[in-house]
Amino acid sequence: MNNRKIRVGITHGDTNGIGYEVILKMLEDERLAEMYTIIVYGSGKAAAFYRKAMNLPAVQFNRVDSAADARDGVFNIVNVVGEDLKIEPGVPSREAGAAALAALETAVADIRRGDIDVMVTAPINKHTIQSDTFAFPGHTEYLEAAAADDENPAKALMVLCNDNVRVALVTAHMPLSAVPGAVTRELVVERIEQLDRSLRRDFGIQAPRIAVLSLNPHAGENGLLGKEEEETIIPAIADARERKLLAFGPYASDGFFGSGNYAAFDGILAMYHDQGLTPFKTIAMDSGVNFTAGLPFVRTSPDHGTGYDIAGKGLAQPDSLRSALYMAVDIYRHREAYEEAYRRPLRRQHVEKDKSDRADKNE
């Protein structure tokens, strides 16, 4: 590993949401420029608008044409939209969605090129961002498609995490009515394997213990409240155990989180979006981070949305965005250490038993 500064790209998200407020408030800490090379993908006009509207301390940006031109020791900004951008705090608009997509596309191109090391994304509006080039339910699915190629198909896994809890999802942005049909034995095993791999590589946990949640209340109550546990989830856990993965369950979500049992595990696999995110956000408060595991690059995001109801009012807090930045850097470093450790494994040292026996007899 080298000692150069990690280059952090931050996309501005929906320009009518709280993205700029949390970015500007986070960058009031000038020490961040000393620790990392920061590049904001956004709009100098939008940044100035929100700073003045909320009377925030001035954050000085070094305007660059591309991330490759970013300087150390300052906050850099790449303008991805024109000066005619219309800013309407709290108002969903196609224009704001297009601005969010422009930042995202530019940052993805740069991280794949190696001009930035990690990417932190401010929240988007999943409806207004839809376009001919973005027909996805959210960031996770878009990044999975953007990272894939013919030789290396990406398999993204949404992981909500802080320093103490890591919750991954079998299904993510999907209607609840479609979840039971989507939860298959093969998919649950695949998600357990993905989570195990991420916990080892991205979080530095050598033998991760994974709790698998049930789909139905009371873990199906022996088939009385649903058969998915007996027919799908329990067999999937057994398959994972045969592959030497430390998977346990299935656990009913209410009792699992309510009792504090989650603290005994390194990772938790929930069956669907709200089953995992509701308790996580209750536990994590303002420190939660959305991490997309399974990609060839590191991407994190705050665990909150666009916050239209408070946009431009000075009420948004940067804690989750700051946690997302720090976690992206930590994961990047964990990956470096992991790749270094496994790049040149030691040759196995052994002596054949019969040769050892002959040597003993000759002494």
PDB file of C-alpha atoms in Angstrom, residues 94 192 273 294 322 329:
ATOM      1  CA  ARG A  94     -36.992  16.352 -14.206  1.00  0.00           C
ATOM      2  CA  ILE A 192     -25.088 -15.409   2.062  1.00  0.00           C
ATOM      3  CA  HIS A 273     -36.143  -3.861   1.980  1.00  0.00           C
ATOM      4  CA  GLY A 294     -19.986  -6.740  -4.930  1.00  0.00           C
ATOM      5  CA  ARG A 322     -19.636  12.080   6.844  1.00  0.00           C
ATOM      6  CA  VAL A 329     -12.153   5.139   2.802  1.00  0.00           C
TER       7      VAL A 329
END
